[in-house]
């Protein structure tokens, strides 16, 4: 009988540890009360189509997220990753949403834009010209790998 109570006690301790583990692994400041601390929402949005409607949907999603979490007083980071045919979104010479990207980048410091370096190199070679990205975009080595890395870090993946 004693071993049954001992086993039940060990099980209860294990359950308590599992329940407490997520709270212990957060990067919450030790001095901040839990109710005052809010985790940063992190969202990666993939753009792989050369379609202005898809690009605008991705930007609508971005603006809606920024407004929603700003109104709630919660921090947010959004990273849009364009590769394949979607690289046209951040190409300086072809972007149908260039002005909108500049406005978002200027007013929403928590939003970043990435363009795939491998796609950029392939398109430059195919078109026999040096292609530049818009000034607001960063080049990442591989767009799909960037998305994988962000997801492995706990980012939420969205594809419009």
PDB file of C-alpha atoms in Angstrom:
ATOM      1  CA  UNK A   1       0.000   0.000   0.000  1.00  0.00           C
ATOM      2  CA  UNK A   2       2.856   2.345   0.888  1.00  0.00           C
ATOM      3  CA  UNK A   3       4.320   1.867  -2.614  1.00  0.00           C
ATOM      4  CA  UNK A   4       0.986   2.880  -4.178  1.00  0.00           C
ATOM      5  CA  UNK A   5       1.020   6.194  -2.273  1.00  0.00           C
ATOM      6  CA  UNK A   6       4.696   6.668  -3.130  1.00  0.00           C
ATOM      7  CA  UNK A   7       3.974   6.053  -6.840  1.00  0.00           C
ATOM      8  CA  UNK A   8       1.013   8.437  -6.727  1.00  0.00           C
ATOM      9  CA  UNK A   9       3.196  11.084  -5.078  1.00  0.00           C
ATOM     10  CA  UNK A  10       5.897  10.707  -7.733  1.00  0.00           C
ATOM     11  CA  UNK A  11       3.268  10.928 -10.486  1.00  0.00           C
ATOM     12  CA  UNK A  12       1.838  14.093  -8.930  1.00  0.00           C
ATOM     13  CA  UNK A  13       5.322  15.662  -8.738  1.00  0.00           C
ATOM     14  CA  UNK A  14       6.013  14.720 -12.369  1.00  0.00           C
ATOM     15  CA  UNK A  15       2.713  16.251 -13.473  1.00  0.00           C
ATOM     16  CA  UNK A  16       3.448  19.439 -11.529  1.00  0.00           C
ATOM     17  CA  UNK A  17       6.868  19.656 -13.192  1.00  0.00           C
ATOM     18  CA  UNK A  18       5.370  19.215 -16.665  1.00  0.00           C
ATOM     19  CA  UNK A  19       2.744  21.885 -15.980  1.00  0.00           C
ATOM     20  CA  UNK A  20       5.336  24.304 -14.560  1.00  0.00           C
ATOM     21  CA  UNK A  21       7.973  23.705 -17.250  1.00  0.00           C
ATOM     22  CA  UNK A  22       6.524  26.078 -19.884  1.00  0.00           C
ATOM     23  CA  UNK A  23       6.397  28.884 -17.331  1.00  0.00           C
ATOM     24  CA  UNK A  24       9.977  28.224 -16.304  1.00  0.00           C
ATOM     25  CA  UNK A  25      11.276  28.254 -19.881  1.00  0.00           C
ATOM     26  CA  UNK A  26       9.791  31.632 -20.847  1.00  0.00           C
ATOM     27  CA  UNK A  27      12.093  34.610 -20.979  1.00  0.00           C
ATOM     28  CA  UNK A  28      10.032  36.432 -18.368  1.00  0.00           C
ATOM     29  CA  UNK A  29      11.976  38.952 -16.308  1.00  0.00           C
ATOM     30  CA  UNK A  30      12.300  37.684 -12.728  1.00  0.00           C
ATOM     31  CA  UNK A  31      11.062  40.987 -11.303  1.00  0.00           C
ATOM     32  CA  UNK A  32       7.976  41.332 -13.530  1.00  0.00           C
ATOM     33  CA  UNK A  33       4.685  39.949 -12.286  1.00  0.00           C
ATOM     34  CA  UNK A  34       3.195  37.397 -14.681  1.00  0.00           C
ATOM     35  CA  UNK A  35       0.129  39.538 -15.403  1.00  0.00           C
ATOM     36  CA  UNK A  36       2.320  42.439 -16.574  1.00  0.00           C
ATOM     37  CA  UNK A  37       4.518  40.303 -18.852  1.00  0.00           C
ATOM     38  CA  UNK A  38       3.402  39.516 -22.381  1.00  0.00           C
ATOM     39  CA  UNK A  39       5.224  37.254 -24.803  1.00  0.00           C
ATOM     40  CA  UNK A  40       6.041  38.689 -28.208  1.00  0.00           C
ATOM     41  CA  UNK A  41       3.835  37.266 -30.939  1.00  0.00           C
ATOM     42  CA  UNK A  42       6.072  36.288 -33.855  1.00  0.00           C
ATOM     43  CA  UNK A  43       4.611  35.624 -37.297  1.00  0.00           C
ATOM     44  CA  UNK A  44       6.362  34.704 -40.556  1.00  0.00           C
ATOM     45  CA  UNK A  45       4.377  35.219 -43.754  1.00  0.00           C
ATOM     46  CA  UNK A  46       5.431  33.410 -46.921  1.00  0.00           C
ATOM     47  CA  UNK A  47       4.994  34.977 -50.376  1.00  0.00           C
ATOM     48  CA  UNK A  48       5.749  32.649 -53.303  1.00  0.00           C
ATOM     49  CA  UNK A  49       3.400  33.895 -56.011  1.00  0.00           C
ATOM     50  CA  UNK A  50       3.877  36.720 -58.491  1.00  0.00           C
ATOM     51  CA  UNK A  51       0.303  37.836 -57.973  1.00  0.00           C
ATOM     52  CA  UNK A  52      -0.544  41.344 -56.736  1.00  0.00           C
ATOM     53  CA  UNK A  53      -3.708  40.015 -55.064  1.00  0.00           C
ATOM     54  CA  UNK A  54      -1.673  37.519 -52.998  1.00  0.00           C
ATOM     55  CA  UNK A  55       0.910  40.183 -52.168  1.00  0.00           C
ATOM     56  CA  UNK A  56      -1.792  42.591 -51.036  1.00  0.00           C
ATOM     57  CA  UNK A  57      -3.433  39.840 -48.974  1.00  0.00           C
ATOM     58  CA  UNK A  58      -0.096  39.240 -47.211  1.00  0.00           C
ATOM     59  CA  UNK A  59       0.204  42.976 -46.535  1.00  0.00           C
ATOM     60  CA  UNK A  60      -3.433  43.152 -45.347  1.00  0.00           C
ATOM     61  CA  UNK A  61      -2.699  40.269 -42.964  1.00  0.00           C
ATOM     62  CA  UNK A  62       0.359  42.147 -41.720  1.00  0.00           C
ATOM     63  CA  UNK A  63      -1.468  45.412 -41.134  1.00  0.00           C
ATOM     64  CA  UNK A  64      -4.375  43.636 -39.436  1.00  0.00           C
ATOM     65  CA  UNK A  65      -2.013  41.775 -37.094  1.00  0.00           C
ATOM     66  CA  UNK A  66      -0.113  44.945 -36.216  1.00  0.00           C
ATOM     67  CA  UNK A  67      -3.322  46.842 -35.435  1.00  0.00           C
ATOM     68  CA  UNK A  68      -4.870  43.957 -33.479  1.00  0.00           C
ATOM     69  CA  UNK A  69      -1.887  43.435 -31.175  1.00  0.00           C
ATOM     70  CA  UNK A  70      -1.205  47.158 -30.842  1.00  0.00           C
ATOM     71  CA  UNK A  71      -4.798  47.656 -29.665  1.00  0.00           C
ATOM     72  CA  UNK A  72      -4.309  44.833 -27.144  1.00  0.00           C
ATOM     73  CA  UNK A  73      -1.013  46.343 -25.971  1.00  0.00           C
ATOM     74  CA  UNK A  74       0.877  43.160 -26.876  1.00  0.00           C
ATOM     75  CA  UNK A  75       4.218  43.045 -28.713  1.00  0.00           C
ATOM     76  CA  UNK A  76       4.424  41.589 -32.229  1.00  0.00           C
ATOM     77  CA  UNK A  77       7.084  40.873 -34.843  1.00  0.00           C
ATOM     78  CA  UNK A  78       6.173  40.077 -38.448  1.00  0.00           C
ATOM     79  CA  UNK A  79       8.610  38.911 -41.097  1.00  0.00           C
ATOM     80  CA  UNK A  80       7.515  38.503 -44.711  1.00  0.00           C
ATOM     81  CA  UNK A  81       9.699  36.112 -46.715  1.00  0.00           C
ATOM     82  CA  UNK A  82       9.474  36.294 -50.521  1.00  0.00           C
ATOM     83  CA  UNK A  83      11.024  33.662 -52.760  1.00  0.00           C
ATOM     84  CA  UNK A  84      10.441  31.946 -56.074  1.00  0.00           C
ATOM     85  CA  UNK A  85       7.934  33.889 -58.164  1.00  0.00           C
ATOM     86  CA  UNK A  86       7.022  35.843 -55.002  1.00  0.00           C
ATOM     87  CA  UNK A  87      10.406  37.603 -55.065  1.00  0.00           C
ATOM     88  CA  UNK A  88       8.787  40.097 -57.472  1.00  0.00           C
ATOM     89  CA  UNK A  89       7.091  41.564 -54.403  1.00  0.00           C
ATOM     90  CA  UNK A  90      10.409  42.956 -53.138  1.00  0.00           C
ATOM     91  CA  UNK A  91      12.201  43.503 -56.453  1.00  0.00           C
ATOM     92  CA  UNK A  92      12.882  47.172 -57.063  1.00  0.00           C
ATOM     93  CA  UNK A  93      12.073  46.874 -60.773  1.00  0.00           C
ATOM     94  CA  UNK A  94       8.916  44.723 -60.647  1.00  0.00           C
ATOM     95  CA  UNK A  95       7.165  45.158 -57.308  1.00  0.00           C
ATOM     96  CA  UNK A  96       3.500  46.042 -57.796  1.00  0.00           C
ATOM     97  CA  UNK A  97       3.321  46.941 -54.087  1.00  0.00           C
ATOM     98  CA  UNK A  98       6.555  48.943 -53.759  1.00  0.00           C
ATOM     99  CA  UNK A  99       4.893  52.090 -52.358  1.00  0.00           C
ATOM    100  CA  UNK A 100       2.893  50.083 -49.854  1.00  0.00           C
ATOM    101  CA  UNK A 101       6.028  48.239 -48.679  1.00  0.00           C
ATOM    102  CA  UNK A 102       7.803  51.557 -48.138  1.00  0.00           C
ATOM    103  CA  UNK A 103       4.840  52.915 -46.133  1.00  0.00           C
ATOM    104  CA  UNK A 104       4.645  49.806 -43.951  1.00  0.00           C
ATOM    105  CA  UNK A 105       8.386  49.741 -43.342  1.00  0.00           C
ATOM    106  CA  UNK A 106       8.338  53.437 -42.461  1.00  0.00           C
ATOM    107  CA  UNK A 107       5.457  53.204 -40.022  1.00  0.00           C
ATOM    108  CA  UNK A 108       5.730  49.699 -38.584  1.00  0.00           C
ATOM    109  CA  UNK A 109       9.195  49.039 -37.191  1.00  0.00           C
ATOM    110  CA  UNK A 110       8.112  45.561 -36.074  1.00  0.00           C
ATOM    111  CA  UNK A 111       7.676  44.402 -39.706  1.00  0.00           C
ATOM    112  CA  UNK A 112      10.564  43.227 -41.894  1.00  0.00           C
ATOM    113  CA  UNK A 113      10.787  42.038 -45.487  1.00  0.00           C
ATOM    114  CA  UNK A 114      13.146  39.335 -46.782  1.00  0.00           C
ATOM    115  CA  UNK A 115      14.041  38.306 -50.307  1.00  0.00           C
ATOM    116  CA  UNK A 116      15.632  34.964 -51.167  1.00  0.00           C
ATOM    117  CA  UNK A 117      19.240  35.299 -52.309  1.00  0.00           C
ATOM    118  CA  UNK A 118      19.127  32.060 -54.313  1.00  0.00           C
ATOM    119  CA  UNK A 119      16.051  33.231 -56.218  1.00  0.00           C
ATOM    120  CA  UNK A 120      17.647  36.654 -56.744  1.00  0.00           C
ATOM    121  CA  UNK A 121      20.781  35.065 -58.203  1.00  0.00           C
ATOM    122  CA  UNK A 122      18.747  32.747 -60.461  1.00  0.00           C
ATOM    123  CA  UNK A 123      16.518  35.564 -61.738  1.00  0.00           C
ATOM    124  CA  UNK A 124      19.511  37.852 -62.326  1.00  0.00           C
ATOM    125  CA  UNK A 125      21.200  35.123 -64.370  1.00  0.00           C
ATOM    126  CA  UNK A 126      18.000  34.257 -66.260  1.00  0.00           C
ATOM    127  CA  UNK A 127      17.283  37.905 -67.089  1.00  0.00           C
ATOM    128  CA  UNK A 128      20.964  38.699 -67.702  1.00  0.00           C
ATOM    129  CA  UNK A 129      20.909  41.757 -65.447  1.00  0.00           C
ATOM    130  CA  UNK A 130      21.765  42.791 -61.905  1.00  0.00           C
ATOM    131  CA  UNK A 131      18.471  42.768 -60.001  1.00  0.00           C
ATOM    132  CA  UNK A 132      18.129  44.926 -56.896  1.00  0.00           C
ATOM    133  CA  UNK A 133      15.649  44.593 -54.069  1.00  0.00           C
ATOM    134  CA  UNK A 134      13.718  47.514 -52.637  1.00  0.00           C
ATOM    135  CA  UNK A 135      15.693  49.344 -49.922  1.00  0.00           C
ATOM    136  CA  UNK A 136      13.333  48.026 -47.215  1.00  0.00           C
ATOM    137  CA  UNK A 137      14.131  44.353 -48.000  1.00  0.00           C
ATOM    138  CA  UNK A 138      16.915  42.202 -46.597  1.00  0.00           C
ATOM    139  CA  UNK A 139      18.504  39.364 -48.538  1.00  0.00           C
ATOM    140  CA  UNK A 140      18.423  35.962 -46.850  1.00  0.00           C
ATOM    141  CA  UNK A 141      20.442  33.061 -48.235  1.00  0.00           C
ATOM    142  CA  UNK A 142      17.430  30.831 -48.880  1.00  0.00           C
ATOM    143  CA  UNK A 143      13.833  31.885 -48.323  1.00  0.00           C
ATOM    144  CA  UNK A 144      12.479  28.468 -47.446  1.00  0.00           C
ATOM    145  CA  UNK A 145      15.338  27.863 -44.993  1.00  0.00           C
ATOM    146  CA  UNK A 146      14.584  31.203 -43.315  1.00  0.00           C
ATOM    147  CA  UNK A 147      10.976  30.120 -42.785  1.00  0.00           C
ATOM    148  CA  UNK A 148      12.084  26.757 -41.384  1.00  0.00           C
ATOM    149  CA  UNK A 149      14.506  28.448 -38.983  1.00  0.00           C
ATOM    150  CA  UNK A 150      11.848  30.866 -37.755  1.00  0.00           C
ATOM    151  CA  UNK A 151       9.336  28.053 -37.255  1.00  0.00           C
ATOM    152  CA  UNK A 152      11.930  26.095 -35.284  1.00  0.00           C
ATOM    153  CA  UNK A 153      12.239  29.159 -33.039  1.00  0.00           C
ATOM    154  CA  UNK A 154       8.488  29.106 -32.395  1.00  0.00           C
ATOM    155  CA  UNK A 155       7.265  31.602 -35.010  1.00  0.00           C
ATOM    156  CA  UNK A 156       3.735  31.149 -36.384  1.00  0.00           C
ATOM    157  CA  UNK A 157       3.665  30.396 -40.129  1.00  0.00           C
ATOM    158  CA  UNK A 158       1.100  32.051 -42.414  1.00  0.00           C
ATOM    159  CA  UNK A 159       0.666  31.685 -46.156  1.00  0.00           C
ATOM    160  CA  UNK A 160      -1.995  33.914 -47.680  1.00  0.00           C
TER     161      UNK A 160
END
